[in-house]
Amino acid sequence: MSAAPQKAKAGAEKIEVTVSAVVPLNPLVTRFEFTRRDGQPFPPFSAGAHTVVEMRDGARTRLNPYSLMSDPGDSSIYAISVRRDDQGRGGSLFLHNQVKVGDPMTITYPVNLFPLDLRGRKHVFLAGGIGITPFLAMIAHLERMGGAWELHYSCRSKELGTYVDELTYKHPNKVHVYFDDQDQAIGLEDLLDGQPLGTHVYVCGPKGMIDWVHATAAAHGWPDENVHSEEFLAPQPGKPFEVRLCKSDITIQVGEHESLLEAMERCGVDAPFLCRGGACGQCETDVVSSDGDFVHRDHWLDDDEHASGKKIMPCVSRFVGKSLVLDR
Amino acid sequence: MTIQFNTETFRDDYSFRNSDWAIKRFPFPFHEDSYMYSVNMEQHRGGPAGSVYEKRFDVDEHYVSEMADRAIVLAEDPLRCQSLPHMTLAGWDTLELIMVSKSEDYPDLFELHRDGDRWRWINKPMGIDHTFTFLDETTLPCGPLEYITRQAQGDYAVLDQRGDMLYMDAGMVTTQADWSLDFDIGMDFFEWHAPVPLAHEMGIFKRALKFLLNIQQGAPARRLNWTMTVNPLLDTSPENYHKWGVQKTTLTPENIGAKQHLRVELQTFYRLPRSNALLFPIRCYLIAFQDLVTVPKWGRRLHRVVRDLPEELATYKGFIANRPLMLDYLSRYDDGLPTSPGIWPDLETEPPLQT
Ligand code: HEM
Ligand code: FES
């Protein structure tokens, strides 16, 4: 059937916002708060959700995902906390250097790829650095609903311990902080062994930390479904390459510092996406033919699919070789 | 428009009737002269004025009577509404979504006044005026899911999403086409779909699941499904098969036009904001063959679809034994003329039946 044929737009629904506060938290991290331009309350969101922030940086449009870290019970603002990445592709630098209170911006409806397992009798959060952000919303949620939780938070130093003071002040018995520069580290094995049945573990931080938690939990007999992680991959730069898009009937060039998805968008192709970080599966694209090597970087396709050369996730993956033709 | 609510039954004397208005807006499910399973999903963003697709939750002339029928079913069998402990938040999400949508879409029938967590809900057709505290179960007479779905037409399955899978962990199911919430509770997407023929082999469920996992807040989707029901029964459940199954043998050439109903489900899909669960409302519309064939295009097309439907589907949908009888009746409304594409009645442009 088709009652009202409409073409689905790529990405989640959008919300027009105004930057209502810019709060530097330490030399690297700044919080940005948004209010809605139409005066309506924000949609409620589930803890762990992210929003994609649209940045008009000169001629370029950047779209970066950030975890919503405000209280999900507060529909008057949305807030994100952003770590400045001097080596990155510029999204965080744009926010830190260009965005001021009063600026109009566009963000998307919340999308949750890192939800709480609501069956959990207890939730153990493991944060590394800026990976603290989704846990702030989860903690606010569990405090309201009366859920059991504890946080183990590892930071480089006291100075860079984003939200450490606030968290330890509010929840002195549930928050445990570890500073790298004081040689403190999360005692993961003991921590995992001491948990009651029905506990869920969540990790957000650098890739090494995520892998370490998954491997250690597996070795200690934890079921996979009780261990949750979120890692947003930023697209990595790479050699420019050419792609033929057969449905759109155009050939495009992917530059060194843009992703394949961004190049398609720049050329006016309305390609699907949600997370832009290799996790949601929305951008999955069929390969019609290829002569060369894929640089797969997503978490979505399995190893067999990566090896098959039949699929690519344009938000993070690239290609090196003679020719690539996609069904898009 | 104000809706004139019918007083009618879906059991015993079967006084259910569709008005001319309800016939014209019936969600006819066939966009062409044949039917096969497909991933027939589209966005649920309204539709033509007056159609069943226009509002988020369609309210029609059967509302009050359908809710009375639901109350009877629940009194006999409380297990038709279940919610596993972790699904209470999704129940509140459902309550909020339905109250907000109905009060915005039908301001003359429903009102919602919110002062922080203190909410006042007014349901005029059902004579309800209730003040309660949002997220506080002790201020409602029953759980939030049961409370609101006793006031909303259609069945509701509430799916928890965990590790790229959906689980049927809550629901209100009293108007179903021969499946059981009590049997399916806790099952995953592939388990509860196991009885469906052909679709698994066609890869439909794999693709459908991927689509559902990616349904986002603010961007609901919908699809239609259909089957056949003898007598306008809402509750065709396995639990009560002994009551309605035998009625299928009462069809005769004389009574088939009145007794045989096409049953269409308008299924919608919403991502729930607080719980991240997926809400799956299944709204059932019934139409007697004799009413359906008053739309010439639909009469022609239904004959062709029923005639050419693969045997597996006619068996699964439970009308293989009555198919010859149906075809005898329907063939009188098929003059062989071509039909216009799409689901709409096209009464002005399609020719009347040629005899
Ligand atoms: C999460 C949402 C969904 C729920 C809760 C659900 C539930 C069900 C149930 C309970 C049945 C009856 C199975 C039985 O015989 O016991 C069914 C049948 C079926 N479902 Fe779904 N379903 C969902 C989504 C979908 C989607 C997205 C598709 C898309 C193709 C689909 C396709 C079908 C088909 C083709 C049948 C057979 C219907 C017939 O021939 O009458 N379902 N579903
Ligand atoms: S956009 Fe989510 S995987 Fe590519």
Short mmCIF file of C-alpha atoms in Angstrom, two decimals, chain A residues 91-280:
data_model
loop_
_atom_site.label_atom_id
_atom_site.label_comp_id
_atom_site.label_asym_id
_atom_site.label_seq_id
_atom_site.Cartn_x
_atom_site.Cartn_y
_atom_site.Cartn_z
CA GLY A 91 33.94 19.36 14.39
CA SER A 92 35.01 19.79 18.00
CA LEU A 93 37.30 22.68 17.12
CA PHE A 94 34.43 24.40 15.34
CA LEU A 95 32.23 24.05 18.42
CA HIS A 96 34.97 25.26 20.77
CA ASN A 97 36.17 28.15 18.65
CA GLN A 98 33.17 29.39 16.68
CA VAL A 99 29.98 28.65 18.60
CA LYS A 100 28.66 31.37 20.91
CA VAL A 101 25.65 31.90 23.14
CA GLY A 102 22.70 32.99 21.00
CA ASP A 103 23.81 31.14 17.85
CA PRO A 104 21.06 29.26 15.99
CA MET A 105 21.88 25.61 15.34
CA THR A 106 20.17 22.46 14.09
CA ILE A 107 20.32 19.17 15.96
CA THR A 108 18.50 15.88 15.45
CA TYR A 109 15.94 14.07 17.54
CA PRO A 110 17.56 11.72 20.04
CA VAL A 111 18.76 8.35 18.77
CA ASN A 112 19.72 5.71 21.29
CA LEU A 113 22.34 3.11 20.41
CA PHE A 114 23.47 2.72 24.04
CA PRO A 115 20.33 2.12 26.09
CA LEU A 116 20.14 0.88 29.66
CA ASP A 117 18.94 -2.69 29.93
CA LEU A 118 15.87 -1.97 32.00
CA ARG A 119 15.82 -5.54 33.31
CA GLY A 120 19.11 -4.88 35.12
CA ARG A 121 19.00 -5.21 38.91
CA LYS A 122 22.14 -3.12 39.08
CA HIS A 123 24.08 -1.04 36.56
CA VAL A 124 27.86 -0.65 36.70
CA PHE A 125 29.26 2.19 34.60
CA LEU A 126 32.86 2.26 33.40
CA ALA A 127 33.88 5.60 31.94
CA GLY A 128 37.12 6.70 30.35
CA GLY A 129 37.65 10.46 29.88
CA ILE A 130 34.93 12.12 27.84
CA GLY A 131 33.14 8.75 27.80
CA ILE A 132 31.52 10.00 31.01
CA THR A 133 28.81 11.89 29.07
CA PRO A 134 26.13 9.21 28.46
CA PHE A 135 26.49 8.06 32.08
CA LEU A 136 25.46 11.47 33.39
CA ALA A 137 22.04 11.01 31.78
CA MET A 138 21.87 7.38 32.95
CA ILE A 139 22.66 8.37 36.53
CA ALA A 140 19.98 11.07 36.50
CA HIS A 141 17.49 8.53 35.16
CA LEU A 142 18.32 5.84 37.74
CA GLU A 143 18.27 8.33 40.60
CA ARG A 144 14.75 9.32 39.59
CA MET A 145 13.53 5.74 39.11
CA GLY A 146 15.30 4.40 42.19
CA GLY A 147 17.66 2.03 40.30
CA ALA A 148 20.93 0.67 41.72
CA TRP A 149 24.16 1.86 40.06
CA GLU A 150 27.83 2.61 40.61
CA LEU A 151 30.34 4.50 38.50
CA HIS A 152 34.03 3.80 37.96
CA TYR A 153 35.56 6.73 36.15
CA SER A 154 39.09 6.94 34.95
CA CYS A 155 40.57 10.32 33.97
CA ARG A 156 43.99 11.56 33.05
CA SER A 157 44.34 14.00 35.94
CA LYS A 158 42.38 15.99 38.50
CA GLU A 159 42.48 18.99 36.21
CA LEU A 160 40.94 17.03 33.31
CA GLY A 161 38.41 15.17 35.45
CA THR A 162 35.25 16.41 33.78
CA TYR A 163 32.33 16.49 36.27
CA VAL A 164 34.40 14.66 38.91
CA ASP A 165 33.70 17.18 41.66
CA GLU A 166 29.99 17.35 41.01
CA LEU A 167 29.63 13.57 40.85
CA THR A 168 31.62 12.82 43.99
CA TYR A 169 29.80 15.56 45.89
CA LYS A 170 26.34 14.30 44.92
CA HIS A 171 27.01 10.56 45.11
CA PRO A 172 30.00 10.01 47.39
CA ASN A 173 29.31 6.29 47.87
CA LYS A 174 28.56 5.37 44.30
CA VAL A 175 31.28 7.24 42.40
CA HIS A 176 34.86 5.95 42.24
CA VAL A 177 37.43 8.04 40.38
CA TYR A 178 40.86 6.88 39.18
CA PHE A 179 43.55 9.34 38.04
CA ASP A 180 46.14 8.11 35.52
CA ASP A 181 48.74 10.60 36.70
CA GLN A 182 48.48 9.13 40.18
CA ASP A 183 48.84 5.59 38.79
CA GLN A 184 45.32 4.69 39.84
CA ALA A 185 43.44 2.15 37.73
CA ILE A 186 40.07 0.44 37.81
CA GLY A 187 40.42 -2.97 39.49
CA LEU A 188 38.20 -4.54 36.87
CA GLU A 189 38.58 -8.22 37.79
CA ASP A 190 37.60 -7.77 41.44
CA LEU A 191 34.88 -5.39 40.43
CA LEU A 192 33.30 -7.90 38.03
CA ASP A 193 33.60 -10.78 40.47
CA GLY A 194 31.87 -8.90 43.24
CA GLN A 195 28.64 -8.09 41.40
CA PRO A 196 25.23 -9.59 42.21
CA LEU A 197 23.42 -11.69 39.61
CA GLY A 198 21.48 -9.58 37.10
CA THR A 199 24.08 -6.79 37.01
CA HIS A 200 24.76 -5.05 33.71
CA VAL A 201 28.06 -3.39 32.84
CA TYR A 202 28.37 -0.42 30.50
CA VAL A 203 31.59 0.96 29.13
CA CYS A 204 32.20 4.15 27.19
CA GLY A 205 35.68 5.42 26.49
CA PRO A 206 38.69 4.81 24.25
CA LYS A 207 38.70 1.69 22.09
CA GLY A 208 41.39 0.02 24.18
CA MET A 209 39.28 0.35 27.30
CA ILE A 210 36.19 -1.05 25.59
CA ASP A 211 38.08 -4.07 24.29
CA TRP A 212 39.66 -4.62 27.71
CA VAL A 213 36.28 -4.62 29.44
CA HIS A 214 34.68 -6.99 26.94
CA ALA A 215 37.62 -9.39 27.07
CA THR A 216 37.90 -9.36 30.86
CA ALA A 217 34.15 -9.80 31.36
CA ALA A 218 34.08 -12.72 28.91
CA ALA A 219 37.02 -14.34 30.69
CA HIS A 220 35.15 -14.01 33.97
CA GLY A 221 32.10 -15.77 32.61
CA TRP A 222 29.89 -12.73 32.02
CA PRO A 223 27.23 -13.28 29.34
CA ASP A 224 27.76 -11.02 26.34
CA GLU A 225 24.30 -9.51 26.68
CA ASN A 226 25.16 -8.11 30.11
CA VAL A 227 28.10 -6.07 28.80
CA HIS A 228 27.27 -2.94 26.81
CA SER A 229 29.53 -0.47 25.08
CA GLU A 230 29.39 2.58 22.92
CA GLU A 231 32.15 3.89 20.78
CA PHE A 232 31.63 6.56 18.19
CA LEU A 233 34.17 6.21 15.49
CA ALA A 234 35.20 9.41 13.84
CA PRO A 235 35.80 8.90 10.13
CA GLN A 236 39.54 8.74 9.49
CA PRO A 237 41.23 10.66 6.72
CA GLY A 238 42.69 8.63 3.89
CA LYS A 239 43.81 8.78 0.30
CA PRO A 240 41.28 10.41 -2.04
CA PHE A 241 39.33 7.95 -4.19
CA GLU A 242 36.71 7.91 -6.92
CA VAL A 243 33.30 6.24 -6.69
CA ARG A 244 30.62 5.59 -9.26
CA LEU A 245 27.08 5.83 -7.83
CA CYS A 246 24.94 3.96 -10.30
CA LYS A 247 21.42 4.80 -9.10
CA SER A 248 22.26 8.50 -8.93
CA ASP A 249 24.18 8.13 -12.18
CA ILE A 250 27.16 10.21 -11.11
CA THR A 251 30.83 9.71 -10.38
CA ILE A 252 32.17 11.49 -7.32
CA GLN A 253 35.55 12.15 -5.72
CA VAL A 254 36.06 11.48 -2.02
CA GLY A 255 38.61 13.90 -0.59
CA GLU A 256 41.32 13.10 1.93
CA HIS A 257 39.54 14.73 4.86
CA GLU A 258 35.96 13.77 4.15
CA SER A 259 34.09 10.49 4.50
CA LEU A 260 32.42 8.71 1.61
CA LEU A 261 29.07 9.64 3.16
CA GLU A 262 30.04 13.30 3.34
CA ALA A 263 31.23 13.26 -0.26
CA MET A 264 27.89 11.81 -1.39
CA GLU A 265 26.03 14.50 0.55
CA ARG A 266 28.24 17.21 -0.90
CA CYS A 267 27.26 16.00 -4.37
CA GLY A 268 23.57 16.18 -3.54
CA VAL A 269 22.93 12.46 -2.97
CA ASP A 270 20.41 11.92 -0.15
CA ALA A 271 22.10 8.90 1.40
CA PRO A 272 20.64 7.34 4.57
CA PHE A 273 22.42 7.61 7.92
CA LEU A 274 21.77 7.89 11.63
CA CYS A 275 24.86 7.59 13.80
CA ARG A 276 27.60 8.55 11.30
CA GLY A 277 29.86 6.39 13.44
CA GLY A 278 29.67 2.87 12.03
CA ALA A 279 27.27 1.56 14.65
CA CYS A 280 23.65 1.85 13.55
#
